[in-house]
PDB file of C-alpha atoms in Angstrom:
ATOM      1  CA  MET A  29      20.201  11.954  -6.986  1.00 91.00           C
ATOM      2  CA  ARG A  30      16.660  12.781  -6.691  1.00 95.00           C
ATOM      3  CA  LEU A  31      14.120  10.435  -5.219  1.00 96.00           C
ATOM      4  CA  VAL A  32      10.952  10.651  -7.481  1.00 96.00           C
ATOM      5  CA  ILE A  33       7.782   8.988  -6.022  1.00 95.00           C
ATOM      6  CA  ALA A  34       5.321   7.453  -8.528  1.00 93.00           C
ATOM      7  CA  SER A  35       2.379   9.260  -6.742  1.00 87.00           C
ATOM      8  CA  ASN A  36       1.326  12.820  -5.751  1.00 78.00           C
ATOM      9  CA  ASN A  37      -0.202  11.103  -2.637  1.00 79.00           C
ATOM     10  CA  LYS A  38       1.009  13.360   0.349  1.00 80.00           C
ATOM     11  CA  ASN A  39       1.075  11.227   2.965  1.00 76.00           C
ATOM     12  CA  LYS A  40       2.851   8.469   0.961  1.00 82.00           C
ATOM     13  CA  VAL A  41       5.447  10.536   0.229  1.00 86.00           C
ATOM     14  CA  ARG A  42       6.113  11.899   3.806  1.00 84.00           C
ATOM     15  CA  GLU A  43       5.951   8.546   5.020  1.00 84.00           C
ATOM     16  CA  ILE A  44       8.594   7.310   2.346  1.00 89.00           C
ATOM     17  CA  LYS A  45      10.905  10.882   3.022  1.00 89.00           C
ATOM     18  CA  GLU A  46      10.863  10.049   6.632  1.00 86.00           C
ATOM     19  CA  ILE A  47      12.548   6.504   5.875  1.00 89.00           C
ATOM     20  CA  LEU A  48      14.618   6.837   2.839  1.00 92.00           C
ATOM     21  CA  GLY A  49      15.052  10.873   3.007  1.00 90.00           C
ATOM     22  CA  ASP A  50      18.694  10.615   3.845  1.00 91.00           C
ATOM     23  CA  ARG A  51      19.649   8.430   0.861  1.00 92.00           C
ATOM     24  CA  PHE A  52      18.831  10.903  -1.375  1.00 94.00           C
ATOM     25  CA  ASP A  53      19.368  14.636  -2.386  1.00 94.00           C
ATOM     26  CA  ALA A  54      15.164  15.118  -2.055  1.00 94.00           C
ATOM     27  CA  VAL A  55      12.205  12.913  -2.093  1.00 94.00           C
ATOM     28  CA  ILE A  56       9.216  14.385  -4.196  1.00 94.00           C
ATOM     29  CA  PRO A  57       6.190  13.593  -5.680  1.00 93.00           C
ATOM     30  CA  MET A  58       6.143  12.947  -9.625  1.00 92.00           C
ATOM     31  CA  ARG A  59       4.159  16.108  -9.915  1.00 92.00           C
ATOM     32  CA  GLU A  60       6.841  18.318  -8.785  1.00 93.00           C
ATOM     33  CA  ALA A  61       9.407  16.961 -11.267  1.00 92.00           C
ATOM     34  CA  GLY A  62       7.118  17.737 -13.896  1.00 91.00           C
ATOM     35  CA  ILE A  63       5.295  14.751 -14.937  1.00 91.00           C
ATOM     36  CA  GLU A  64       1.745  13.349 -14.951  1.00 88.00           C
ATOM     37  CA  LEU A  65       1.433   9.625 -15.076  1.00 87.00           C
ATOM     38  CA  ASP A  66      -1.979   7.322 -14.841  1.00 86.00           C
ATOM     39  CA  VAL A  67      -0.864   4.119 -15.749  1.00 87.00           C
ATOM     40  CA  VAL A  68      -3.268   1.180 -16.165  1.00 85.00           C
ATOM     41  CA  GLU A  69      -2.666  -0.767 -13.521  1.00 86.00           C
ATOM     42  CA  ASP A  70      -3.511  -4.326 -15.163  1.00 90.00           C
ATOM     43  CA  ALA A  71      -0.956  -6.207 -13.954  1.00 93.00           C
ATOM     44  CA  ASP A  72      -1.983  -9.829 -11.863  1.00 93.00           C
ATOM     45  CA  SER A  73       0.145  -9.108  -8.991  1.00 96.00           C
ATOM     46  CA  PHE A  74       1.558  -6.243  -7.194  1.00 96.00           C
ATOM     47  CA  MET A  75       4.724  -6.323  -7.704  1.00 97.00           C
ATOM     48  CA  GLY A  76       3.725  -6.267 -11.786  1.00 97.00           C
ATOM     49  CA  ASN A  77       1.540  -2.879 -10.836  1.00 96.00           C
ATOM     50  CA  ALA A  78       4.361  -1.242  -9.355  1.00 96.00           C
ATOM     51  CA  ARG A  79       7.053  -2.271 -11.572  1.00 96.00           C
ATOM     52  CA  LYS A  80       4.782  -0.741 -14.885  1.00 96.00           C
ATOM     53  CA  LYS A  81       4.505   2.663 -12.862  1.00 95.00           C
ATOM     54  CA  ALA A  82       8.111   2.425 -11.883  1.00 96.00           C
ATOM     55  CA  VAL A  83       9.537   1.738 -15.209  1.00 96.00           C
ATOM     56  CA  GLU A  84       7.086   4.221 -17.067  1.00 95.00           C
ATOM     57  CA  ALA A  85       8.114   7.047 -14.680  1.00 95.00           C
ATOM     58  CA  ALA A  86      11.831   6.277 -15.193  1.00 95.00           C
ATOM     59  CA  ALA A  87      11.409   6.560 -18.684  1.00 95.00           C
ATOM     60  CA  LEU A  88      10.697   9.901 -18.531  1.00 94.00           C
ATOM     61  CA  LEU A  89      12.873  10.638 -15.361  1.00 94.00           C
ATOM     62  CA  PRO A  90      16.396   8.866 -16.367  1.00 94.00           C
ATOM     63  CA  ASP A  91      18.360  11.072 -14.203  1.00 95.00           C
ATOM     64  CA  ASP A  92      16.255  10.367 -11.029  1.00 96.00           C
ATOM     65  CA  ALA A  93      15.723   7.291  -9.107  1.00 96.00           C
ATOM     66  CA  VAL A  94      11.882   6.247  -8.916  1.00 97.00           C
ATOM     67  CA  LEU A  95      10.126   4.505  -6.372  1.00 97.00           C
ATOM     68  CA  ALA A  96       6.696   3.035  -7.236  1.00 96.00           C
ATOM     69  CA  ASP A  97       3.917   0.983  -4.951  1.00 95.00           C
ATOM     70  CA  ASP A  98       1.289  -0.725  -5.472  1.00 94.00           C
ATOM     71  CA  SER A  99      -0.968  -2.451  -2.376  1.00 93.00           C
ATOM     72  CA  GLY A 100      -3.957  -4.200  -1.160  1.00 95.00           C
ATOM     73  CA  LEU A 101      -6.145  -6.422   0.741  1.00 97.00           C
ATOM     74  CA  CYS A 102      -5.843  -9.760   0.888  1.00 98.00           C
ATOM     75  CA  VAL A 103      -8.521 -12.203   2.292  1.00 98.00           C
ATOM     76  CA  ASP A 104      -7.607 -16.031   2.724  1.00 98.00           C
ATOM     77  CA  ALA A 105     -11.322 -17.172   2.866  1.00 97.00           C
ATOM     78  CA  LEU A 106     -11.559 -15.356  -0.802  1.00 97.00           C
ATOM     79  CA  GLY A 107      -8.629 -16.763  -2.346  1.00 97.00           C
ATOM     80  CA  GLY A 108      -6.636 -13.484  -1.541  1.00 97.00           C
ATOM     81  CA  ALA A 109      -9.412 -11.137  -3.030  1.00 96.00           C
ATOM     82  CA  PRO A 110      -9.831  -8.455  -3.463  1.00 97.00           C
ATOM     83  CA  GLY A 111      -6.103  -8.578  -4.112  1.00 95.00           C
ATOM     84  CA  VAL A 112      -4.843  -6.182  -6.878  1.00 95.00           C
ATOM     85  CA  TYR A 113      -8.688  -5.321  -7.385  1.00 93.00           C
ATOM     86  CA  SER A 114      -9.073  -3.778  -4.070  1.00 93.00           C
ATOM     87  CA  ALA A 115      -9.617  -0.038  -5.085  1.00 88.00           C
ATOM     88  CA  ARG A 116     -11.760  -1.502  -7.558  1.00 90.00           C
ATOM     89  CA  TYR A 117     -13.422  -4.575  -5.830  1.00 93.00           C
ATOM     90  CA  ALA A 118     -17.136  -3.456  -6.334  1.00 90.00           C
ATOM     91  CA  GLY A 119     -16.492  -2.302  -9.563  1.00 88.00           C
ATOM     92  CA  GLU A 120     -15.410   0.734 -11.762  1.00 82.00           C
ATOM     93  CA  GLY A 121     -16.958   4.185 -10.293  1.00 80.00           C
ATOM     94  CA  HIS A 122     -17.518   2.750  -7.061  1.00 81.00           C
ATOM     95  CA  ASP A 123     -16.187   4.065  -3.781  1.00 88.00           C
ATOM     96  CA  ASP A 124     -14.691   2.343  -0.720  1.00 91.00           C
ATOM     97  CA  ALA A 125     -17.988   2.215   1.332  1.00 93.00           C
ATOM     98  CA  ALA A 126     -18.987   0.187  -1.866  1.00 94.00           C
ATOM     99  CA  ASN A 127     -15.932  -1.871  -1.468  1.00 95.00           C
ATOM    100  CA  ARG A 128     -16.241  -2.603   2.277  1.00 96.00           C
ATOM    101  CA  LYS A 129     -19.828  -3.611   1.363  1.00 96.00           C
ATOM    102  CA  LYS A 130     -19.362  -6.053  -1.095  1.00 96.00           C
ATOM    103  CA  LEU A 131     -16.440  -7.382   1.357  1.00 97.00           C
ATOM    104  CA  LEU A 132     -19.004  -7.627   3.958  1.00 97.00           C
ATOM    105  CA  GLU A 133     -21.143  -9.762   2.238  1.00 97.00           C
ATOM    106  CA  ALA A 134     -18.410 -12.051   0.597  1.00 97.00           C
ATOM    107  CA  LEU A 135     -17.755 -12.843   4.152  1.00 97.00           C
ATOM    108  CA  SER A 136     -21.391 -13.476   5.670  1.00 96.00           C
ATOM    109  CA  ASP A 137     -21.221 -16.905   6.397  1.00 96.00           C
ATOM    110  CA  VAL A 138     -17.511 -17.203   7.258  1.00 97.00           C
ATOM    111  CA  PRO A 139     -16.824 -17.614  11.050  1.00 98.00           C
ATOM    112  CA  PHE A 140     -14.225 -14.989  12.881  1.00 96.00           C
ATOM    113  CA  SER A 141     -11.617 -18.049  13.171  1.00 97.00           C
ATOM    114  CA  GLU A 142     -11.446 -17.976   9.536  1.00 97.00           C
ATOM    115  CA  ARG A 143     -11.647 -14.261   8.537  1.00 98.00           C
ATOM    116  CA  ASN A 144      -7.480 -14.316   8.212  1.00 98.00           C
ATOM    117  CA  ALA A 145      -6.128 -11.409   5.921  1.00 98.00           C
ATOM    118  CA  HIS A 146      -3.423  -9.150   5.264  1.00 98.00           C
ATOM    119  CA  PHE A 147      -2.416  -6.039   3.645  1.00 97.00           C
ATOM    120  CA  ALA A 148       0.120  -6.337   1.078  1.00 97.00           C
ATOM    121  CA  CYS A 149       2.618  -3.418  -0.400  1.00 96.00           C
ATOM    122  CA  ALA A 150       4.897  -4.391  -3.331  1.00 97.00           C
ATOM    123  CA  MET A 151       7.757  -1.679  -4.278  1.00 97.00           C
ATOM    124  CA  VAL A 152       9.863  -1.067  -6.959  1.00 98.00           C
ATOM    125  CA  LEU A 153      12.935   1.065  -6.815  1.00 97.00           C
ATOM    126  CA  ILE A 154      14.626   2.045 -10.054  1.00 97.00           C
ATOM    127  CA  ARG A 155      18.132   4.381 -10.048  1.00 96.00           C
ATOM    128  CA  PRO A 156      19.877   5.397 -13.205  1.00 94.00           C
ATOM    129  CA  GLY A 157      23.018   2.434 -13.642  1.00 90.00           C
ATOM    130  CA  CYS A 158      22.264   0.461 -10.412  1.00 91.00           C
ATOM    131  CA  GLY A 159      19.317  -1.794 -11.648  1.00 82.00           C
ATOM    132  CA  GLU A 160      16.002  -2.411  -9.673  1.00 94.00           C
ATOM    133  CA  ILE A 161      15.332  -2.922  -5.484  1.00 97.00           C
ATOM    134  CA  ASN A 162      12.126  -5.569  -5.554  1.00 97.00           C
ATOM    135  CA  ALA A 163      10.215  -5.431  -1.823  1.00 97.00           C
ATOM    136  CA  TYR A 164       7.393  -6.744  -0.392  1.00 97.00           C
ATOM    137  CA  GLY A 165       5.834  -6.138   2.997  1.00 97.00           C
ATOM    138  CA  ARG A 166       2.642  -6.915   4.788  1.00 97.00           C
ATOM    139  CA  VAL A 167       0.764  -7.023   8.138  1.00 97.00           C
ATOM    140  CA  ASP A 168      -1.353  -9.349   8.956  1.00 97.00           C
ATOM    141  CA  GLY A 169      -4.944  -9.078  10.795  1.00 97.00           C
ATOM    142  CA  LYS A 170      -8.827 -10.221  10.560  1.00 98.00           C
ATOM    143  CA  ILE A 171     -11.402  -9.066   8.823  1.00 98.00           C
ATOM    144  CA  LEU A 172     -14.369  -7.853  11.430  1.00 98.00           C
ATOM    145  CA  PHE A 173     -18.244  -8.440  11.143  1.00 97.00           C
ATOM    146  CA  GLU A 174     -18.619  -4.650  10.831  1.00 96.00           C
ATOM    147  CA  GLU A 175     -16.756  -1.481  10.786  1.00 96.00           C
ATOM    148  CA  ARG A 176     -14.774   0.034  13.763  1.00 96.00           C
ATOM    149  CA  GLY A 177     -13.212   3.457  14.109  1.00 94.00           C
ATOM    150  CA  GLU A 178     -13.087   6.387  12.157  1.00 91.00           C
ATOM    151  CA  ASN A 179      -9.443   7.141  11.032  1.00 86.00           C
ATOM    152  CA  GLY A 180      -7.952   5.456   7.796  1.00 78.00           C
ATOM    153  CA  PHE A 181      -9.571   4.508   4.773  1.00 85.00           C
ATOM    154  CA  GLY A 182     -10.298   2.218   2.167  1.00 90.00           C
ATOM    155  CA  TYR A 183     -10.659  -1.364   4.024  1.00 95.00           C
ATOM    156  CA  ASP A 184      -9.036   0.037   7.560  1.00 94.00           C
ATOM    157  CA  SER A 185     -12.346   0.142   9.477  1.00 96.00           C
ATOM    158  CA  LEU A 186     -12.654  -3.676   8.689  1.00 97.00           C
ATOM    159  CA  PHE A 187      -9.210  -4.436   9.155  1.00 97.00           C
ATOM    160  CA  LEU A 188      -8.426  -5.642  12.707  1.00 97.00           C
ATOM    161  CA  TYR A 189      -4.798  -5.639  13.906  1.00 96.00           C
ATOM    162  CA  GLU A 190      -4.844  -7.992  16.730  1.00 96.00           C
ATOM    163  CA  PRO A 191      -1.713  -6.972  18.479  1.00 95.00           C
ATOM    164  CA  GLU A 192      -3.929  -4.149  20.030  1.00 94.00           C
ATOM    165  CA  ASN A 193      -7.329  -5.492  18.952  1.00 96.00           C
ATOM    166  CA  LEU A 194      -7.882  -2.226  17.455  1.00 96.00           C
ATOM    167  CA  SER A 195      -8.912  -1.924  13.694  1.00 96.00           C
ATOM    168  CA  PHE A 196      -6.546   0.432  11.485  1.00 94.00           C
ATOM    169  CA  ALA A 197      -9.490   2.806  11.499  1.00 94.00           C
ATOM    170  CA  GLU A 198      -9.563   2.966  15.651  1.00 96.00           C
ATOM    171  CA  ILE A 199      -5.309   3.479  15.427  1.00 94.00           C
ATOM    172  CA  ASP A 200      -3.649   6.827  15.024  1.00 88.00           C
ATOM    173  CA  ALA A 201      -2.189   7.654  11.801  1.00 81.00           C
ATOM    174  CA  GLU A 202       1.205   7.552  13.241  1.00 83.00           C
ATOM    175  CA  ARG A 203       1.001   4.255  15.144  1.00 88.00           C
ATOM    176  CA  LYS A 204      -0.574   2.649  11.963  1.00 88.00           C
ATOM    177  CA  ASN A 205       2.476   4.078   9.847  1.00 84.00           C
ATOM    178  CA  ALA A 206       4.795   2.373  12.030  1.00 89.00           C
ATOM    179  CA  VAL A 207       3.211  -1.107  11.687  1.00 93.00           C
ATOM    180  CA  SER A 208       1.801  -0.881   8.122  1.00 91.00           C
ATOM    181  CA  HIS A 209       2.848  -3.020   4.881  1.00 94.00           C
ATOM    182  CA  ARG A 210       4.056  -0.001   3.337  1.00 92.00           C
ATOM    183  CA  ARG A 211       6.746   0.633   6.066  1.00 93.00           C
ATOM    184  CA  ASN A 212       7.553  -3.292   5.893  1.00 96.00           C
ATOM    185  CA  ALA A 213       8.291  -2.712   2.362  1.00 96.00           C
ATOM    186  CA  LEU A 214      10.034   0.682   2.689  1.00 95.00           C
ATOM    187  CA  MET A 215      12.563  -0.967   5.613  1.00 94.00           C
ATOM    188  CA  LEU A 216      13.218  -3.801   2.922  1.00 96.00           C
ATOM    189  CA  VAL A 217      14.124  -1.421   0.377  1.00 95.00           C
ATOM    190  CA  LEU A 218      16.078   0.647   3.061  1.00 93.00           C
ATOM    191  CA  ALA A 219      18.103  -2.288   4.003  1.00 94.00           C
ATOM    192  CA  ALA A 220      18.790  -3.151   0.052  1.00 94.00           C
ATOM    193  CA  LEU A 221      20.022   0.310  -0.043  1.00 92.00           C
ATOM    194  CA  LYS A 222      22.670  -0.048   2.476  1.00 89.00           C
ATOM    195  CA  GLU A 223      23.963  -3.019   1.003  1.00 82.00           C
TER     196      GLU A 223
END
């Protein structure tokens, strides 16, 4: 059985293939499976958005397994924001830089000791005749006062990974992927598949 990833992000597909590849005949992005989806992510949780994407893709690919995820940054001092709005925190049409600027402004009066945050990743795997596997991974850190590093994307340059005292943008992609929220969710999916 093929595993179709409800994404066309090459890095995401590669990471998933590394972890789940030996459980399926092939691991491919949805474009390679011949579908294009633009799912409206309007659920109030990461799991809700991931499930919505998985269900819509699975309806078009009834003979394949489908994996979808949704992820974002949650900041304790902001009541979990930006959360499911991480990609559009500064509003529709804004970019990563605008999102980071808005986050820094929202936290301008918050001391470092209270800048706890985590990246979250919800994942839903649907296999024909097997029901769903749901997984939730996270990685904890703190929000810096200014950007550090050149790697990564999104909020990586503001997210301090405390075990290494480096931002996610200062860590190379291989190291980041080894500790990321997506990897943690994938490992839970793999454990469920092994059961």
